[in-house]
PDB file of C-alpha atoms in Angstrom:
ATOM      1  CA  MET A   1      -7.597  37.986  68.592  1.00 48.00           C
ATOM      2  CA  PRO A   2      -6.755  38.434  64.942  1.00 50.00           C
ATOM      3  CA  VAL A   3      -8.581  36.102  62.725  1.00 48.00           C
ATOM      4  CA  GLN A   4      -6.273  34.049  60.567  1.00 48.00           C
ATOM      5  CA  HIS A   5      -7.545  33.258  57.130  1.00 46.00           C
ATOM      6  CA  LEU A   6      -6.737  29.663  56.391  1.00 44.00           C
ATOM      7  CA  ARG A   7      -6.116  28.738  52.793  1.00 46.00           C
ATOM      8  CA  ALA A   8      -7.830  25.572  51.638  1.00 44.00           C
ATOM      9  CA  ILE A   9      -5.466  22.730  50.953  1.00 43.00           C
ATOM     10  CA  PRO A  10      -6.144  21.160  47.569  1.00 46.00           C
ATOM     11  CA  GLY A  11      -6.905  17.490  47.900  1.00 44.00           C
ATOM     12  CA  GLU A  12      -7.066  14.631  45.532  1.00 45.00           C
ATOM     13  CA  ARG A  13     -10.410  15.782  44.209  1.00 45.00           C
ATOM     14  CA  GLY A  14      -8.824  19.007  43.145  1.00 45.00           C
ATOM     15  CA  HIS A  15      -6.346  17.171  40.972  1.00 45.00           C
ATOM     16  CA  ALA A  16      -8.945  14.974  39.304  1.00 45.00           C
ATOM     17  CA  PRO A  17     -10.198  17.741  36.978  1.00 47.00           C
ATOM     18  CA  GLN A  18      -6.607  18.596  36.151  1.00 45.00           C
ATOM     19  CA  GLN A  19      -5.930  14.986  35.172  1.00 45.00           C
ATOM     20  CA  GLU A  20      -9.034  14.877  33.044  1.00 47.00           C
ATOM     21  CA  GLN A  21      -8.089  18.185  31.443  1.00 45.00           C
ATOM     22  CA  ALA A  22      -4.583  16.898  30.684  1.00 43.00           C
ATOM     23  CA  LEU A  23      -5.877  13.667  29.202  1.00 45.00           C
ATOM     24  CA  ALA A  24      -8.583  15.367  27.144  1.00 47.00           C
ATOM     25  CA  PRO A  25      -6.312  16.132  24.142  1.00 47.00           C
ATOM     26  CA  CYS A  26      -4.973  12.576  24.246  1.00 50.00           C
ATOM     27  CA  LYS A  27      -8.481  11.173  24.223  1.00 52.00           C
ATOM     28  CA  ASP A  28      -9.344  13.400  21.287  1.00 52.00           C
ATOM     29  CA  ARG A  29      -6.302  12.144  19.394  1.00 51.00           C
ATOM     30  CA  VAL A  30      -7.185   8.525  20.074  1.00 53.00           C
ATOM     31  CA  ALA A  31     -10.771   9.126  18.974  1.00 56.00           C
ATOM     32  CA  SER A  32      -9.611  10.909  15.825  1.00 56.00           C
ATOM     33  CA  GLY A  33      -7.231   8.028  15.093  1.00 55.00           C
ATOM     34  CA  VAL A  34     -10.062   5.527  15.427  1.00 57.00           C
ATOM     35  CA  LEU A  35     -12.287   7.600  13.148  1.00 61.00           C
ATOM     36  CA  PHE A  36      -9.440   7.892  10.651  1.00 58.00           C
ATOM     37  CA  ALA A  37      -8.965   4.106  10.640  1.00 58.00           C
ATOM     38  CA  VAL A  38     -12.702   3.527  10.224  1.00 61.00           C
ATOM     39  CA  GLY A  39     -12.775   6.009   7.345  1.00 62.00           C
ATOM     40  CA  ILE A  40      -9.915   4.233   5.588  1.00 58.00           C
ATOM     41  CA  TYR A  41     -11.644   0.888   6.031  1.00 58.00           C
ATOM     42  CA  ALA A  42     -14.933   2.253   4.691  1.00 60.00           C
ATOM     43  CA  LYS A  43     -13.163   3.723   1.667  1.00 56.00           C
ATOM     44  CA  ILE A  44     -11.276   0.516   0.934  1.00 55.00           C
ATOM     45  CA  ALA A  45     -14.407  -1.581   1.398  1.00 55.00           C
ATOM     46  CA  LYS A  46     -16.080   0.362  -1.408  1.00 54.00           C
ATOM     47  CA  GLU A  47     -13.143  -0.122  -3.743  1.00 53.00           C
ATOM     48  CA  LYS A  48     -13.291  -3.840  -4.527  1.00 51.00           C
ATOM     49  CA  ASP A  49     -10.349  -3.575  -6.885  1.00 54.00           C
ATOM     50  CA  VAL A  50      -8.145  -2.299  -4.064  1.00 49.00           C
ATOM     51  CA  VAL A  51      -9.132  -5.209  -1.821  1.00 52.00           C
ATOM     52  CA  ASP A  52      -8.594  -7.715  -4.616  1.00 57.00           C
ATOM     53  CA  THR A  53      -5.201  -6.227  -5.401  1.00 54.00           C
ATOM     54  CA  LEU A  54      -4.211  -6.450  -1.755  1.00 52.00           C
ATOM     55  CA  THR A  55      -5.227 -10.093  -1.473  1.00 59.00           C
ATOM     56  CA  THR A  56      -3.694 -11.160  -4.778  1.00 60.00           C
ATOM     57  CA  ASP A  57      -0.391  -9.308  -4.380  1.00 67.00           C
ATOM     58  CA  PRO A  58       1.831 -11.183  -1.885  1.00 68.00           C
ATOM     59  CA  ALA A  59       4.417  -8.400  -1.682  1.00 70.00           C
ATOM     60  CA  LEU A  60       1.805  -5.725  -0.948  1.00 73.00           C
ATOM     61  CA  LEU A  61       0.088  -7.997   1.567  1.00 72.00           C
ATOM     62  CA  LEU A  62       3.354  -8.657   3.421  1.00 76.00           C
ATOM     63  CA  LEU A  63       4.192  -4.946   3.357  1.00 79.00           C
ATOM     64  CA  THR A  64       0.805  -4.035   4.836  1.00 79.00           C
ATOM     65  CA  VAL A  65       0.924  -6.696   7.553  1.00 79.00           C
ATOM     66  CA  GLY A  66       4.537  -5.864   8.396  1.00 81.00           C
ATOM     67  CA  SER A  67       3.808  -2.149   8.692  1.00 84.00           C
ATOM     68  CA  LEU A  68       0.816  -2.806  10.933  1.00 84.00           C
ATOM     69  CA  MET A  69       2.846  -5.131  13.164  1.00 84.00           C
ATOM     70  CA  PHE A  70       5.640  -2.544  13.403  1.00 87.00           C
ATOM     71  CA  ILE A  71       3.240   0.188  14.492  1.00 87.00           C
ATOM     72  CA  ILE A  72       1.588  -2.048  17.096  1.00 84.00           C
ATOM     73  CA  THR A  73       4.861  -3.283  18.566  1.00 83.00           C
ATOM     74  CA  PHE A  74       6.276   0.261  18.573  1.00 85.00           C
ATOM     75  CA  LEU A  75       3.325   1.490  20.610  1.00 83.00           C
ATOM     76  CA  GLY A  76       3.705  -1.344  23.101  1.00 82.00           C
ATOM     77  CA  CYS A  77       7.499  -1.275  23.483  1.00 83.00           C
ATOM     78  CA  PHE A  78       7.943   2.500  23.531  1.00 82.00           C
ATOM     79  CA  GLY A  79       4.960   2.944  25.829  1.00 80.00           C
ATOM     80  CA  ALA A  80       6.310   0.369  28.298  1.00 79.00           C
ATOM     81  CA  LEU A  81       9.880   1.714  28.241  1.00 79.00           C
ATOM     82  CA  ARG A  82       8.893   5.370  28.625  1.00 79.00           C
ATOM     83  CA  ASP A  83       5.910   4.734  30.910  1.00 78.00           C
ATOM     84  CA  ALA A  84       3.731   6.534  28.365  1.00 82.00           C
ATOM     85  CA  ALA A  85       0.174   5.778  29.372  1.00 84.00           C
ATOM     86  CA  ILE A  86      -1.338   7.155  26.171  1.00 87.00           C
ATOM     87  CA  LEU A  87       0.795   4.857  23.998  1.00 86.00           C
ATOM     88  CA  LEU A  88      -0.117   1.847  26.109  1.00 85.00           C
ATOM     89  CA  LYS A  89      -3.781   2.812  25.852  1.00 87.00           C
ATOM     90  CA  MET A  90      -3.458   2.941  22.080  1.00 87.00           C
ATOM     91  CA  PHE A  91      -1.597  -0.385  22.102  1.00 87.00           C
ATOM     92  CA  LEU A  92      -4.270  -1.943  24.301  1.00 87.00           C
ATOM     93  CA  GLY A  93      -7.067  -0.524  22.162  1.00 86.00           C
ATOM     94  CA  VAL A  94      -5.555  -1.795  18.908  1.00 87.00           C
ATOM     95  CA  LEU A  95      -5.053  -5.265  20.395  1.00 86.00           C
ATOM     96  CA  LEU A  96      -8.639  -5.362  21.616  1.00 87.00           C
ATOM     97  CA  VAL A  97      -9.930  -4.301  18.200  1.00 86.00           C
ATOM     98  CA  ILE A  98      -7.826  -6.961  16.451  1.00 86.00           C
ATOM     99  CA  LEU A  99      -8.947  -9.589  18.951  1.00 86.00           C
ATOM    100  CA  LEU A 100     -12.613  -8.728  18.479  1.00 86.00           C
ATOM    101  CA  LEU A 101     -12.230  -8.665  14.697  1.00 85.00           C
ATOM    102  CA  GLN A 102     -10.638 -12.117  14.730  1.00 85.00           C
ATOM    103  CA  ILE A 103     -13.429 -13.536  16.874  1.00 86.00           C
ATOM    104  CA  ALA A 104     -16.068 -11.896  14.674  1.00 86.00           C
ATOM    105  CA  ALA A 105     -14.358 -13.162  11.505  1.00 84.00           C
ATOM    106  CA  ALA A 106     -14.231 -16.701  12.888  1.00 85.00           C
ATOM    107  CA  VAL A 107     -17.909 -16.648  13.841  1.00 87.00           C
ATOM    108  CA  LEU A 108     -19.028 -15.083  10.554  1.00 85.00           C
ATOM    109  CA  GLY A 109     -16.791 -17.430   8.576  1.00 83.00           C
ATOM    110  CA  PHE A 110     -18.390 -20.407  10.290  1.00 84.00           C
ATOM    111  CA  ILE A 111     -21.923 -19.109   9.758  1.00 89.00           C
ATOM    112  CA  PHE A 112     -21.418 -17.904   6.172  1.00 87.00           C
ATOM    113  CA  SER A 113     -18.970 -20.594   5.074  1.00 86.00           C
ATOM    114  CA  ASP A 114     -20.537 -20.850   1.618  1.00 88.00           C
ATOM    115  CA  MET A 115     -20.101 -17.129   1.039  1.00 89.00           C
ATOM    116  CA  VAL A 116     -16.473 -17.324   2.181  1.00 86.00           C
ATOM    117  CA  LEU A 117     -15.786 -20.171  -0.246  1.00 90.00           C
ATOM    118  CA  GLU A 118     -17.463 -18.252  -3.059  1.00 91.00           C
ATOM    119  CA  ARG A 119     -15.363 -15.166  -2.351  1.00 89.00           C
ATOM    120  CA  THR A 120     -12.201 -17.266  -2.131  1.00 90.00           C
ATOM    121  CA  ASP A 121     -13.068 -18.882  -5.447  1.00 93.00           C
ATOM    122  CA  LEU A 122     -13.352 -15.469  -7.116  1.00 92.00           C
ATOM    123  CA  LEU A 123     -10.049 -14.248  -5.667  1.00 90.00           C
ATOM    124  CA  MET A 124      -8.202 -17.396  -6.725  1.00 92.00           C
ATOM    125  CA  LYS A 125      -9.573 -17.138 -10.258  1.00 93.00           C
ATOM    126  CA  LYS A 126      -8.461 -13.517 -10.420  1.00 91.00           C
ATOM    127  CA  ALA A 127      -5.020 -14.681  -9.324  1.00 92.00           C
ATOM    128  CA  ILE A 128      -5.012 -17.106 -12.253  1.00 94.00           C
ATOM    129  CA  VAL A 129      -5.761 -14.226 -14.609  1.00 93.00           C
ATOM    130  CA  LEU A 130      -2.769 -12.311 -13.206  1.00 91.00           C
ATOM    131  CA  TYR A 131      -0.416 -15.278 -13.575  1.00 93.00           C
ATOM    132  CA  ARG A 132       2.717 -14.341 -15.573  1.00 90.00           C
ATOM    133  CA  GLU A 133       2.007 -10.675 -14.757  1.00 89.00           C
ATOM    134  CA  ASP A 134       3.288 -10.824 -11.173  1.00 85.00           C
ATOM    135  CA  MET A 135       6.342 -12.936 -10.367  1.00 88.00           C
ATOM    136  CA  ASP A 136       5.539 -13.178  -6.649  1.00 86.00           C
ATOM    137  CA  LEU A 137       1.984 -14.278  -7.339  1.00 89.00           C
ATOM    138  CA  GLU A 138       3.240 -16.761  -9.916  1.00 92.00           C
ATOM    139  CA  ASN A 139       5.561 -18.353  -7.360  1.00 92.00           C
ATOM    140  CA  VAL A 140       2.747 -18.603  -4.819  1.00 92.00           C
ATOM    141  CA  ILE A 141       0.414 -20.309  -7.300  1.00 94.00           C
ATOM    142  CA  ASP A 142       3.121 -22.735  -8.389  1.00 95.00           C
ATOM    143  CA  PHE A 143       3.874 -23.578  -4.756  1.00 94.00           C
ATOM    144  CA  VAL A 144       0.194 -24.245  -3.973  1.00 95.00           C
ATOM    145  CA  GLN A 145      -0.289 -26.460  -7.029  1.00 95.00           C
ATOM    146  CA  LYS A 146       2.865 -28.445  -6.242  1.00 93.00           C
ATOM    147  CA  LYS A 147       2.019 -28.736  -2.551  1.00 94.00           C
ATOM    148  CA  PHE A 148      -1.581 -29.874  -2.939  1.00 95.00           C
ATOM    149  CA  LEU A 149      -1.130 -31.752  -6.240  1.00 94.00           C
ATOM    150  CA  CYS A 150      -3.840 -29.738  -7.960  1.00 95.00           C
ATOM    151  CA  CYS A 151      -4.403 -27.537 -10.996  1.00 96.00           C
ATOM    152  CA  GLY A 152      -6.614 -24.484 -11.283  1.00 95.00           C
ATOM    153  CA  VAL A 153      -9.278 -23.437  -8.807  1.00 95.00           C
ATOM    154  CA  ASP A 154     -12.143 -25.835  -9.512  1.00 95.00           C
ATOM    155  CA  HIS A 155     -10.719 -27.609 -12.555  1.00 93.00           C
ATOM    156  CA  TYR A 156      -7.612 -27.476 -14.700  1.00 94.00           C
ATOM    157  CA  SER A 157      -9.686 -25.819 -17.421  1.00 93.00           C
ATOM    158  CA  ASP A 158      -9.729 -22.661 -15.272  1.00 95.00           C
ATOM    159  CA  TRP A 159      -6.387 -21.803 -16.847  1.00 96.00           C
ATOM    160  CA  SER A 160      -8.209 -20.910 -20.049  1.00 93.00           C
ATOM    161  CA  GLN A 161      -9.059 -17.606 -18.322  1.00 94.00           C
ATOM    162  CA  ASN A 162      -5.398 -16.612 -18.475  1.00 94.00           C
ATOM    163  CA  ALA A 163      -4.244 -14.745 -21.577  1.00 93.00           C
ATOM    164  CA  TYR A 164      -1.192 -16.976 -22.023  1.00 94.00           C
ATOM    165  CA  PHE A 165      -3.063 -20.272 -21.608  1.00 95.00           C
ATOM    166  CA  ASN A 166      -6.304 -19.222 -23.277  1.00 92.00           C
ATOM    167  CA  CYS A 167      -7.437 -21.856 -25.747  1.00 88.00           C
ATOM    168  CA  THR A 168      -8.463 -19.712 -28.704  1.00 87.00           C
ATOM    169  CA  GLU A 169      -7.373 -19.812 -32.315  1.00 84.00           C
ATOM    170  CA  ASN A 170      -5.980 -16.265 -32.322  1.00 88.00           C
ATOM    171  CA  ASN A 171      -3.792 -16.798 -29.239  1.00 88.00           C
ATOM    172  CA  PRO A 172      -0.146 -16.550 -30.395  1.00 89.00           C
ATOM    173  CA  SER A 173       1.298 -17.832 -27.113  1.00 88.00           C
ATOM    174  CA  LEU A 174       3.267 -21.081 -27.145  1.00 88.00           C
ATOM    175  CA  GLU A 175       1.460 -22.024 -23.928  1.00 90.00           C
ATOM    176  CA  ALA A 176      -1.988 -21.706 -25.531  1.00 91.00           C
ATOM    177  CA  CYS A 177      -4.397 -24.482 -24.494  1.00 92.00           C
ATOM    178  CA  GLY A 178      -1.932 -25.572 -21.834  1.00 93.00           C
ATOM    179  CA  VAL A 179      -1.364 -25.311 -18.092  1.00 95.00           C
ATOM    180  CA  PRO A 180       1.668 -24.287 -15.983  1.00 94.00           C
ATOM    181  CA  PHE A 181       4.396 -26.820 -15.302  1.00 93.00           C
ATOM    182  CA  SER A 182       3.375 -26.906 -11.614  1.00 94.00           C
ATOM    183  CA  CYS A 183       0.270 -28.861 -12.661  1.00 95.00           C
ATOM    184  CA  CYS A 184       2.346 -31.680 -14.131  1.00 93.00           C
ATOM    185  CA  VAL A 185       2.539 -35.118 -12.550  1.00 91.00           C
ATOM    186  CA  ARG A 186       6.099 -36.024 -11.629  1.00 85.00           C
ATOM    187  CA  GLN A 187       6.972 -39.368 -13.130  1.00 78.00           C
ATOM    188  CA  ARG A 188       8.946 -41.941 -11.222  1.00 77.00           C
ATOM    189  CA  ASN A 189      12.621 -42.301 -12.072  1.00 74.00           C
ATOM    190  CA  GLU A 190      12.451 -38.932 -13.832  1.00 70.00           C
ATOM    191  CA  THR A 191      15.910 -37.354 -13.878  1.00 70.00           C
ATOM    192  CA  VAL A 192      15.137 -34.284 -15.994  1.00 74.00           C
ATOM    193  CA  PHE A 193      11.839 -32.499 -15.424  1.00 76.00           C
ATOM    194  CA  ASN A 194       9.892 -31.629 -18.566  1.00 80.00           C
ATOM    195  CA  SER A 195       8.692 -28.049 -18.107  1.00 82.00           C
ATOM    196  CA  MET A 196       6.554 -28.274 -21.260  1.00 87.00           C
ATOM    197  CA  CYS A 197       4.510 -31.236 -20.036  1.00 88.00           C
ATOM    198  CA  GLY A 198       1.399 -29.061 -19.687  1.00 90.00           C
ATOM    199  CA  TYR A 199       1.323 -27.894 -23.306  1.00 91.00           C
ATOM    200  CA  ASN A 200      -1.941 -28.525 -25.229  1.00 91.00           C
ATOM    201  CA  THR A 201      -3.474 -30.397 -22.294  1.00 92.00           C
ATOM    202  CA  GLN A 202      -6.741 -28.454 -22.532  1.00 92.00           C
ATOM    203  CA  ARG A 203      -7.334 -29.972 -25.967  1.00 90.00           C
ATOM    204  CA  MET A 204      -6.960 -33.519 -24.679  1.00 90.00           C
ATOM    205  CA  GLU A 205      -9.606 -35.730 -23.121  1.00 88.00           C
ATOM    206  CA  GLU A 206      -9.666 -35.620 -19.330  1.00 86.00           C
ATOM    207  CA  VAL A 207      -9.195 -39.375 -19.056  1.00 87.00           C
ATOM    208  CA  SER A 208      -5.960 -39.289 -21.020  1.00 88.00           C
ATOM    209  CA  VAL A 209      -4.686 -36.009 -19.582  1.00 91.00           C
ATOM    210  CA  ARG A 210      -4.696 -37.384 -16.028  1.00 90.00           C
ATOM    211  CA  GLU A 211      -1.448 -39.161 -16.759  1.00 88.00           C
ATOM    212  CA  ARG A 212       0.258 -35.845 -17.479  1.00 91.00           C
ATOM    213  CA  ILE A 213      -1.304 -33.253 -15.153  1.00 94.00           C
ATOM    214  CA  TYR A 214      -3.436 -33.050 -12.034  1.00 94.00           C
ATOM    215  CA  THR A 215      -7.061 -32.389 -12.900  1.00 93.00           C
ATOM    216  CA  ASN A 216      -8.551 -31.621  -9.476  1.00 93.00           C
ATOM    217  CA  GLY A 217      -8.967 -28.003  -8.414  1.00 94.00           C
ATOM    218  CA  CYS A 218      -6.896 -26.493  -5.617  1.00 96.00           C
ATOM    219  CA  LEU A 219      -9.787 -25.005  -3.650  1.00 95.00           C
ATOM    220  CA  LYS A 220     -11.285 -28.398  -2.844  1.00 93.00           C
ATOM    221  CA  LYS A 221      -7.858 -29.772  -1.988  1.00 94.00           C
ATOM    222  CA  ILE A 222      -7.165 -26.892   0.409  1.00 94.00           C
ATOM    223  CA  VAL A 223     -10.561 -27.276   2.113  1.00 92.00           C
ATOM    224  CA  LEU A 224     -10.014 -31.030   2.392  1.00 92.00           C
ATOM    225  CA  TRP A 225      -6.563 -30.457   3.883  1.00 92.00           C
ATOM    226  CA  GLY A 226      -8.085 -28.079   6.440  1.00 88.00           C
ATOM    227  CA  LYS A 227     -10.668 -30.686   7.470  1.00 88.00           C
ATOM    228  CA  HIS A 228      -8.030 -33.398   7.828  1.00 90.00           C
ATOM    229  CA  ASN A 229      -5.806 -31.065   9.886  1.00 89.00           C
ATOM    230  CA  LEU A 230      -8.596 -29.497  11.899  1.00 85.00           C
ATOM    231  CA  LEU A 231      -6.847 -30.152  15.212  1.00 86.00           C
ATOM    232  CA  LEU A 232      -3.658 -28.500  13.974  1.00 87.00           C
ATOM    233  CA  VAL A 233      -5.457 -25.448  12.594  1.00 83.00           C
ATOM    234  CA  GLY A 234      -7.659 -25.164  15.670  1.00 84.00           C
ATOM    235  CA  GLY A 235      -4.702 -25.552  18.021  1.00 88.00           C
ATOM    236  CA  MET A 236      -2.719 -22.853  16.252  1.00 89.00           C
ATOM    237  CA  SER A 237      -5.726 -20.515  16.276  1.00 86.00           C
ATOM    238  CA  ILE A 238      -6.369 -21.086  19.985  1.00 88.00           C
ATOM    239  CA  SER A 239      -2.672 -20.602  20.782  1.00 90.00           C
ATOM    240  CA  LEU A 240      -2.643 -17.306  18.889  1.00 87.00           C
ATOM    241  CA  LEU A 241      -5.820 -16.234  20.683  1.00 87.00           C
ATOM    242  CA  CYS A 242      -4.326 -17.066  24.100  1.00 90.00           C
ATOM    243  CA  LEU A 243      -1.146 -15.174  23.208  1.00 88.00           C
ATOM    244  CA  GLU A 244      -3.127 -12.083  22.268  1.00 86.00           C
ATOM    245  CA  ILE A 245      -5.158 -12.325  25.490  1.00 89.00           C
ATOM    246  CA  CYS A 246      -1.913 -12.507  27.490  1.00 89.00           C
ATOM    247  CA  MET A 247      -0.595  -9.444  25.663  1.00 85.00           C
ATOM    248  CA  VAL A 248      -3.802  -7.557  26.454  1.00 85.00           C
ATOM    249  CA  ALA A 249      -3.590  -8.586  30.120  1.00 88.00           C
ATOM    250  CA  LEU A 250       0.079  -7.586  30.426  1.00 86.00           C
ATOM    251  CA  ALA A 251      -0.580  -4.242  28.756  1.00 84.00           C
ATOM    252  CA  ALA A 252      -3.489  -3.606  31.127  1.00 86.00           C
ATOM    253  CA  VAL A 253      -1.337  -4.477  34.169  1.00 88.00           C
ATOM    254  CA  GLN A 254       1.479  -2.204  32.981  1.00 85.00           C
ATOM    255  CA  LEU A 255      -0.973   0.610  32.299  1.00 85.00           C
ATOM    256  CA  GLY A 256      -2.489   0.244  35.757  1.00 86.00           C
ATOM    257  CA  GLN A 257       0.950   0.337  37.367  1.00 86.00           C
ATOM    258  CA  ILE A 258       1.878   3.503  35.470  1.00 84.00           C
ATOM    259  CA  GLN A 259      -1.347   5.204  36.504  1.00 84.00           C
ATOM    260  CA  ARG A 260      -0.805   4.260  40.168  1.00 86.00           C
ATOM    261  CA  ASP A 261       2.747   5.602  40.053  1.00 82.00           C
ATOM    262  CA  GLN A 262       1.511   8.852  38.540  1.00 81.00           C
ATOM    263  CA  GLN A 263      -1.098   9.208  41.272  1.00 83.00           C
ATOM    264  CA  LYS A 264       1.539   8.638  43.963  1.00 83.00           C
ATOM    265  CA  LYS A 265       3.783  11.298  42.441  1.00 80.00           C
ATOM    266  CA  MET A 266       0.922  13.768  42.324  1.00 82.00           C
ATOM    267  CA  LYS A 267       0.029  13.085  45.956  1.00 80.00           C
ATOM    268  CA  SER A 268       3.613  13.482  47.117  1.00 79.00           C
ATOM    269  CA  GLY A 269       3.901  16.809  45.330  1.00 66.00           C
ATOM    270  CA  ILE A 270       0.958  18.390  47.184  1.00 50.00           C
ATOM    271  CA  PRO A 271       2.116  20.862  49.875  1.00 48.00           C
ATOM    272  CA  ARG A 272       0.944  19.808  53.322  1.00 42.00           C
ATOM    273  CA  GLN A 273       0.239  22.223  56.190  1.00 42.00           C
ATOM    274  CA  ARG A 274       2.028  21.391  59.459  1.00 43.00           C
TER     275      ARG A 274
END
């Protein structure tokens, strides 16, 4: 009888190397993207001026956060709509990194709270120096001082670090030895607000100046507000954390479903011998 040579039917194991080979370039791209992000972070971390500019420029900060949110949501939405596993993997990886960074920042902030306050103090004082130079930053500082009824970072005399409010003899500014109008105490039954109420307040005694401006620093007021509203801040943080965990879980479920569907399609496409 003639011997029939049977051809081996490729099974699932035969397709596993093909899957790995197809995903290899994607893995390389993801790894290169992670390395690129780490390189950018390392470069920015060395440039303290860049970090300070980012934290003291509200417009740049909003632009950066908005761009990052757009990229993340694009990866998630487009990956879910097109069943693109690689995009969902990137979306899931970015969410996990952000989640871990938030947890690490919370733990480190709690452990090194004094260092965080010291760094915040330096950034706020640099913001005072840039007052009048950046309109957005000026509006933010005025809002904080009005909201928390404070003036300066630690003391109202911090405004002497600003070129316009510096209390020196050779300062030609009309606001020399003064403070911004947002430091002023609003008087009862005041119909017209006096925007020049902070003029020459740095030359006055602190006891007498308290009737015109707020003398307490904003940093202590903000920390005190956080302690008084600890439940609110903690609740919002926990809610955000739970939301991110849900997003990670949903992305993982969607990714698993896509991978199962791809495996079913590959199995159905294998020729079977009758």
